[in-house]
Amino acid sequence: ADRATVICACAGGFTSSPPVMSVRRSGRSVARGATLALAVLAILPVLTRADFVYVSTTASGVVTKHPCAPQHNTENTTAAFHKTNAEAVLVTFTESCEPENAAGDVTASNFTISNLTAVNGKIAVVPGSPCAFGTHDGEEDKDPWFYYLNDFQRRVDKVIAAGAVGVIWGEGKPGKIPEQMTGHKTNVNQLVPVCTMSKSDFDTFKKVSNLSSVDTTTAPMYRTEDEQYPNPTFTYLSLEEPWAAGGPNGLEFPIPAKVATFGPETASSVEAELVAARFISACDDDNYEQCASNCWTKTATEIFTKNLTGKIAFFTSKEELHYGCYSMFSHWAKLAMDAGAAAVVYGTEQDVGGWSFAGPYTTPFNLTIPFFSLLKIHTDTLEHVTAESATRAGHEVTIKTPLIARGAGAGYFAPSDTDFGPAPVLMWRDFGDHFYCDAGQAHFNPAPWPGLPLPAAAAADAGELNTNRAVLLVPSDACVAANTGGGTCGSCLAPGPKAQIAQLWARIHGASVTVNVSSPIDGAQVAYAADAARAARAAFGENFVAVMFSEDFDCFAAYGEFAASAEAMGASALLIAMRASPYLAPHMYGVADVAGDGARRATPTFSITHTCATRALNGGTNVFVDLPAIGSDGNAVIGPHAYAAGYNVPNTEEMGDTSFKLEHAPTTVCGGGAECLAGQANFNPETYPAVQAELIFLDAVSDCQSWWTCLVCDRLEADGASGATYLRYVAWNGEPLRKVDVAGRVVFAMEDSLRCAHPFTNFVFDFQDHQALGVIIGLSSNTIETLAATSVPFTVTIPTFTIGNDDARQFEQVLKSGEEISVLLPRLANGEAVSGSMGQAIAEGTLRLGKNHGGNYPGGEGEGDDKKNQIGAGEIIGFFVLLGALLAVGAGVVAWRRSSQSGTRVLPAWLTDALRGMRSFGGSPNAPSAARGTAAGAGAASRVTPTRTNPYAEFEEEIDGGHAGNERYALYFFPQPSEVPSPARRGSDPIPPASGGTEMVDAFAAPTLPPAAPPTSLPALAPVVAAGEVELVGRTQGVTNPFETIPPADPYVRQG
């Protein structure tokens, strides 16, 4: 977090001139000051900060410091101004105040200078006007103090035109604190160094007898590029609620904060009561004349409505609060310090994107207390708990500030030197569909953690599976209101994690099951479970996995806040669906260990993309999650599931190579031999007969060849389940593929086209029920590989084999030309291919014959199923001739059969293209999967982010030339999304009760449950490989967190 992105930012976008800020006056917005447009060249450790600016004079050996506020200049100083003995001359003014305008305001002073020529080559000492200037009441873009500011500029310009090399200007009204004089001109830079003093300091300075020798070396001018930022960039305050459980000094949570660029180099940590700092009404006006008459003449202790002595002063910039007489943050700090405050906390109305530092770093006073600024969500929180505290006698809100060293506080973010790679998360949607998501890991995950694996063979009892269920956490009404603008984050955050969730929701066998855990829900008072964790486990199983959409919880500033809510609900793990990351799930960093109980949490958190979450939940009747184990270093352990997901890791499930016979094929196929070297699959059936059948080549449709459109691909099969043709696949010539054409044949496809099919058991599932006899997949590399799957939610009934890329390309070319390839596949025993089994099958009459080879299949020579087809004598003789050829080359076969030693997959060409797109997209610290294209390609950044109410939004304006923009794939063509609760649940009915005869879970019965325990059984994980080793692109040095940009320092109060 302390490695910041370099930007040039200002309000309203990028601009060459500083834009104006708004404050309120008489119910309308008017200009006030300017935001600094900073070009931040580097964020370096603060070594020394020239924030207290003054000029000095010496008399009788005594040095007197005269504080002044440096104005904007293109140069830090000039040779003519920067001297230890600069010559200054007091300018003599004769003046009168101009007649008032129609509104009764003094608009200007009429002055003459008697010694104007004396300033040539010297520093002009210029008094400000004593006139009580009115408030500008003309154009909307004029500063309300325009008359005052314009008078200042007229005086400065007059002496500069006469040859002055610098200007020291004094305020004309007692008590007025000098500020940056910028609200009256577009170009804020002065032509020569200009430093402004308060009237009291100026009166002292002008009476000095030796103005002919002034030391100006301690008065550098203000330049935006010299602004210095704290390092670490973000620190934190600790908030305590003494009336809540665990308080005081027990219940603490961190609030991220920024230290102002002005203030002390060092300051002690302070723990004190938070007190709202409100000025008396006389100081709220932005009328210069009223401020001069009724506010500036008062002392610091008189201008606040409450005693600040020993307290932490809490300022906010709500629209109804003007702070007109003191409009700079540094003014607040000085006044609070003078009133005895121990620190200042400024609650902004800014979100992350506009969260600026309070500045500027130069001030005309020596500040000894720190100044912190907060995000709006935590401003709301402090206001909420302060109001709550006011209702409890003797209870105060306590804030603890960090130790300040070198101008910065302790880092809000935990150390982030380690940046883990992605981890494969297997999603089971129902018991016939499963897929992998690349999940981001969390720096604060428990280590080690045993994982949460799904059963390796759950098909037999899949309907009874009651673990690993994905359960959506629905935000409380207070958090929904904060999200939608109907409330504040204070009411969402202050009650704590247990009250931030309203309901838990999941679909069990197609029926919606909800557990109410707080009230009200959708504005209605409801009964809810007193023990949320107990009720949730009763409803959803002991080891359920919480799913939270980041968009539902805009008030959360740290990932740990999501984790705390999930733990409060009794979840064994958490998946955070990132709306802002539709293509790559980010790594998540922790925050400072405020409570002192260790930086790691008890349950793990993984981030997933919005698309992954929508793909799993949209339409699923049962959704389960398989999570990897975590090693002692906090990094996810990569086992066989990573290889199944397509990661570039060793295959721990490698099986010996086998081969199959070419019964009919051109002589160019498989190097001109009669046999093809093949890999096996660890998910193949335990037993299966040898097969003689012809190949049928097919291609996935374009929406099933892109990771971005896998959600659409999923819907295609759902829509076409009852049809005569496949919607996910087409024939070799691009024509629709009939399901009857698959029956009795061996399906052949290229791995490159199956990006939405990982693990490949998905692909097998699409054809086994339509009587395909087997599957052959042409790999992206020439290395023969074993396909792997760790847990499959259905029973695989047909075998799968792989061939190298060269052989696969020959197969593809032959089949696309319309020629036939027929094969003899070996039988399976104990899940492995049996060498020489084709001949034995022929001899025993157990060879399974395909369509056009004697088998009876729909759409073939006859109808029916041939579980054990008998063959004729002529066919047997023909097969023994082929078997003899096979035995004749047996020695050669043994010589080039082997178990894979490389253990890695060759990077396919299409992924190389994806990685080029990835780099143009900006890179990521999360490596994509090696063999399925989860990297965001070129153009991904311009895609529309999907939502739960429209999960297909990203495909409606297809930019990759696919079919997603085609009418066939339009949203209205798909069944509407399931009843997954929307982020705000507004404008919709409450979550419906269970239907279809399924009983609603009684969430309030408080059943007796044993305490939840993490699973003890682990999948095979040897050899261990860390997820961080799965890296295809260089990691960026930036930190993936919502605070990584650096908005400019801002001297003015944002209002309106």
PDB file of C-alpha atoms in Angstrom, residues 424-544:
ATOM      1  CA  PRO A 424      -7.771 -23.234  -8.375  1.00  0.00           C
ATOM      2  CA  VAL A 425     -11.258 -23.381  -6.887  1.00  0.00           C
ATOM      3  CA  LEU A 426     -13.531 -26.130  -8.180  1.00  0.00           C
ATOM      4  CA  MET A 427     -17.211 -25.257  -8.402  1.00  0.00           C
ATOM      5  CA  TRP A 428     -19.890 -27.945  -8.574  1.00  0.00           C
ATOM      6  CA  ARG A 429     -23.074 -26.526  -9.993  1.00  0.00           C
ATOM      7  CA  ASP A 430     -25.625 -29.300  -9.638  1.00  0.00           C
ATOM      8  CA  PHE A 431     -24.475 -32.880 -10.162  1.00  0.00           C
ATOM      9  CA  GLY A 432     -23.721 -32.703 -13.835  1.00  0.00           C
ATOM     10  CA  ASP A 433     -21.700 -29.516 -14.179  1.00  0.00           C
ATOM     11  CA  HIS A 434     -18.415 -28.450 -12.653  1.00  0.00           C
ATOM     12  CA  PHE A 435     -15.740 -25.934 -13.542  1.00  0.00           C
ATOM     13  CA  TYR A 436     -12.659 -24.198 -12.180  1.00  0.00           C
ATOM     14  CA  CYS A 437     -12.160 -20.574 -11.223  1.00  0.00           C
ATOM     15  CA  ASP A 438      -8.811 -18.884 -10.704  1.00  0.00           C
ATOM     16  CA  ALA A 439      -9.139 -17.478  -7.204  1.00  0.00           C
ATOM     17  CA  GLY A 440      -7.091 -14.734  -5.615  1.00  0.00           C
ATOM     18  CA  GLN A 441      -5.542 -15.552  -2.262  1.00  0.00           C
ATOM     19  CA  ALA A 442      -5.500 -13.525   0.933  1.00  0.00           C
ATOM     20  CA  HIS A 443      -2.386 -12.496   2.785  1.00  0.00           C
ATOM     21  CA  PHE A 444      -4.240 -13.017   6.073  1.00  0.00           C
ATOM     22  CA  ASN A 445      -5.415 -16.592   5.461  1.00  0.00           C
ATOM     23  CA  PRO A 446      -4.722 -19.233   8.118  1.00  0.00           C
ATOM     24  CA  ALA A 447      -1.482 -21.136   7.636  1.00  0.00           C
ATOM     25  CA  PRO A 448      -1.451 -24.036   7.444  1.00  0.00           C
ATOM     26  CA  TRP A 449      -5.040 -24.934   6.587  1.00  0.00           C
ATOM     27  CA  PRO A 450      -6.101 -28.441   5.502  1.00  0.00           C
ATOM     28  CA  GLY A 451      -8.355 -27.417   2.653  1.00  0.00           C
ATOM     29  CA  LEU A 452     -11.993 -28.192   2.030  1.00  0.00           C
ATOM     30  CA  PRO A 453     -12.013 -30.918  -0.637  1.00  0.00           C
ATOM     31  CA  LEU A 454     -15.089 -32.390  -2.237  1.00  0.00           C
ATOM     32  CA  PRO A 455     -15.424 -36.188  -2.276  1.00  0.00           C
ATOM     33  CA  ALA A 456     -13.339 -37.838  -4.989  1.00  0.00           C
ATOM     34  CA  ALA A 457     -16.265 -39.995  -6.097  1.00  0.00           C
ATOM     35  CA  ALA A 458     -19.501 -38.420  -5.005  1.00  0.00           C
ATOM     36  CA  ALA A 459     -21.697 -39.559  -7.851  1.00  0.00           C
ATOM     37  CA  ALA A 460     -23.332 -42.390  -5.933  1.00  0.00           C
ATOM     38  CA  ASP A 461     -24.456 -40.223  -3.043  1.00  0.00           C
ATOM     39  CA  ALA A 462     -24.383 -36.779  -4.664  1.00  0.00           C
ATOM     40  CA  GLY A 463     -27.968 -36.150  -3.728  1.00  0.00           C
ATOM     41  CA  GLU A 464     -27.085 -36.586  -0.055  1.00  0.00           C
ATOM     42  CA  LEU A 465     -24.010 -34.336  -0.111  1.00  0.00           C
ATOM     43  CA  ASN A 466     -24.363 -31.785   2.685  1.00  0.00           C
ATOM     44  CA  THR A 467     -20.959 -30.145   2.914  1.00  0.00           C
ATOM     45  CA  ASN A 468     -19.018 -27.491   0.999  1.00  0.00           C
ATOM     46  CA  ARG A 469     -22.261 -25.801   0.001  1.00  0.00           C
ATOM     47  CA  ALA A 470     -22.005 -22.262  -1.405  1.00  0.00           C
ATOM     48  CA  VAL A 471     -24.191 -19.919   0.642  1.00  0.00           C
ATOM     49  CA  LEU A 472     -24.826 -16.294  -0.279  1.00  0.00           C
ATOM     50  CA  LEU A 473     -24.622 -13.717   2.522  1.00  0.00           C
ATOM     51  CA  VAL A 474     -27.211 -10.977   1.980  1.00  0.00           C
ATOM     52  CA  PRO A 475     -26.441  -7.546   3.514  1.00  0.00           C
ATOM     53  CA  SER A 476     -28.453  -6.039   6.333  1.00  0.00           C
ATOM     54  CA  ASP A 477     -30.988  -3.334   5.651  1.00  0.00           C
ATOM     55  CA  ALA A 478     -28.566  -0.779   7.086  1.00  0.00           C
ATOM     56  CA  CYS A 479     -25.804  -1.842   4.700  1.00  0.00           C
ATOM     57  CA  VAL A 480     -28.248  -1.892   1.772  1.00  0.00           C
ATOM     58  CA  ALA A 481     -29.387   1.632   2.633  1.00  0.00           C
ATOM     59  CA  ALA A 482     -25.780   2.815   2.723  1.00  0.00           C
ATOM     60  CA  ASN A 483     -25.156   1.185  -0.658  1.00  0.00           C
ATOM     61  CA  THR A 484     -28.136   2.846  -2.298  1.00  0.00           C
ATOM     62  CA  GLY A 485     -27.853   6.297  -0.767  1.00  0.00           C
ATOM     63  CA  GLY A 486     -30.732   5.809   1.631  1.00  0.00           C
ATOM     64  CA  GLY A 487     -28.506   5.691   4.695  1.00  0.00           C
ATOM     65  CA  THR A 488     -24.956   6.036   5.933  1.00  0.00           C
ATOM     66  CA  CYS A 489     -22.147   3.603   6.508  1.00  0.00           C
ATOM     67  CA  GLY A 490     -22.213   4.361  10.205  1.00  0.00           C
ATOM     68  CA  SER A 491     -25.384   2.345  10.773  1.00  0.00           C
ATOM     69  CA  CYS A 492     -23.887  -0.480   8.686  1.00  0.00           C
ATOM     70  CA  LEU A 493     -20.436  -0.661  10.253  1.00  0.00           C
ATOM     71  CA  ALA A 494     -20.968   0.296  13.876  1.00  0.00           C
ATOM     72  CA  PRO A 495     -23.090  -2.715  14.961  1.00  0.00           C
ATOM     73  CA  GLY A 496     -20.296  -5.101  13.981  1.00  0.00           C
ATOM     74  CA  PRO A 497     -20.021  -8.228  11.803  1.00  0.00           C
ATOM     75  CA  LYS A 498     -22.963 -10.152  13.278  1.00  0.00           C
ATOM     76  CA  ALA A 499     -25.415  -7.384  12.403  1.00  0.00           C
ATOM     77  CA  GLN A 500     -24.109  -6.693   8.904  1.00  0.00           C
ATOM     78  CA  ILE A 501     -25.842  -9.750   7.432  1.00  0.00           C
ATOM     79  CA  ALA A 502     -29.622 -10.050   7.069  1.00  0.00           C
ATOM     80  CA  GLN A 503     -30.019 -13.479   5.514  1.00  0.00           C
ATOM     81  CA  LEU A 504     -28.151 -16.524   4.337  1.00  0.00           C
ATOM     82  CA  TRP A 505     -29.425 -17.976   1.084  1.00  0.00           C
ATOM     83  CA  ALA A 506     -28.784 -21.085  -0.970  1.00  0.00           C
ATOM     84  CA  ARG A 507     -30.650 -23.376  -3.307  1.00  0.00           C
ATOM     85  CA  ILE A 508     -30.953 -26.974  -2.143  1.00  0.00           C
ATOM     86  CA  HIS A 509     -32.269 -29.342  -4.809  1.00  0.00           C
ATOM     87  CA  GLY A 510     -33.729 -26.344  -6.602  1.00  0.00           C
ATOM     88  CA  ALA A 511     -35.593 -24.899  -3.625  1.00  0.00           C
ATOM     89  CA  SER A 512     -34.554 -21.580  -2.097  1.00  0.00           C
ATOM     90  CA  VAL A 513     -33.595 -21.927   1.548  1.00  0.00           C
ATOM     91  CA  THR A 514     -33.085 -18.820   3.655  1.00  0.00           C
ATOM     92  CA  VAL A 515     -32.015 -18.234   7.226  1.00  0.00           C
ATOM     93  CA  ASN A 516     -32.831 -14.866   8.755  1.00  0.00           C
ATOM     94  CA  VAL A 517     -30.057 -13.647  11.043  1.00  0.00           C
ATOM     95  CA  SER A 518     -31.074 -10.048  11.750  1.00  0.00           C
ATOM     96  CA  SER A 519     -34.066  -7.745  11.599  1.00  0.00           C
ATOM     97  CA  PRO A 520     -35.572  -5.794   9.920  1.00  0.00           C
ATOM     98  CA  ILE A 521     -35.394  -7.322   6.443  1.00  0.00           C
ATOM     99  CA  ASP A 522     -36.656  -5.204   3.570  1.00  0.00           C
ATOM    100  CA  GLY A 523     -38.084  -2.846   6.149  1.00  0.00           C
ATOM    101  CA  ALA A 524     -40.234  -5.454   7.894  1.00  0.00           C
ATOM    102  CA  GLN A 525     -39.605  -6.834  11.350  1.00  0.00           C
ATOM    103  CA  VAL A 526     -38.990 -10.581  11.120  1.00  0.00           C
ATOM    104  CA  ALA A 527     -38.131 -13.421  13.447  1.00  0.00           C
ATOM    105  CA  TYR A 528     -34.487 -14.373  13.179  1.00  0.00           C
ATOM    106  CA  ALA A 529     -32.024 -16.882  14.557  1.00  0.00           C
ATOM    107  CA  ALA A 530     -30.384 -15.730  17.754  1.00  0.00           C
ATOM    108  CA  ASP A 531     -27.415 -18.001  17.044  1.00  0.00           C
ATOM    109  CA  ALA A 532     -26.694 -17.335  13.385  1.00  0.00           C
ATOM    110  CA  ALA A 533     -23.820 -19.805  13.102  1.00  0.00           C
ATOM    111  CA  ARG A 534     -25.799 -22.677  14.630  1.00  0.00           C
ATOM    112  CA  ALA A 535     -28.832 -22.032  12.441  1.00  0.00           C
ATOM    113  CA  ALA A 536     -26.696 -21.721   9.311  1.00  0.00           C
ATOM    114  CA  ARG A 537     -24.954 -25.042   9.899  1.00  0.00           C
ATOM    115  CA  ALA A 538     -28.282 -26.728  10.522  1.00  0.00           C
ATOM    116  CA  ALA A 539     -29.621 -25.414   7.246  1.00  0.00           C
ATOM    117  CA  PHE A 540     -26.600 -25.700   4.980  1.00  0.00           C
ATOM    118  CA  GLY A 541     -24.252 -28.254   6.525  1.00  0.00           C
ATOM    119  CA  GLU A 542     -21.279 -28.029   8.824  1.00  0.00           C
ATOM    120  CA  ASN A 543     -18.672 -26.865   6.343  1.00  0.00           C
ATOM    121  CA  PHE A 544     -20.500 -24.356   4.190  1.00  0.00           C
TER     122      PHE A 544
END
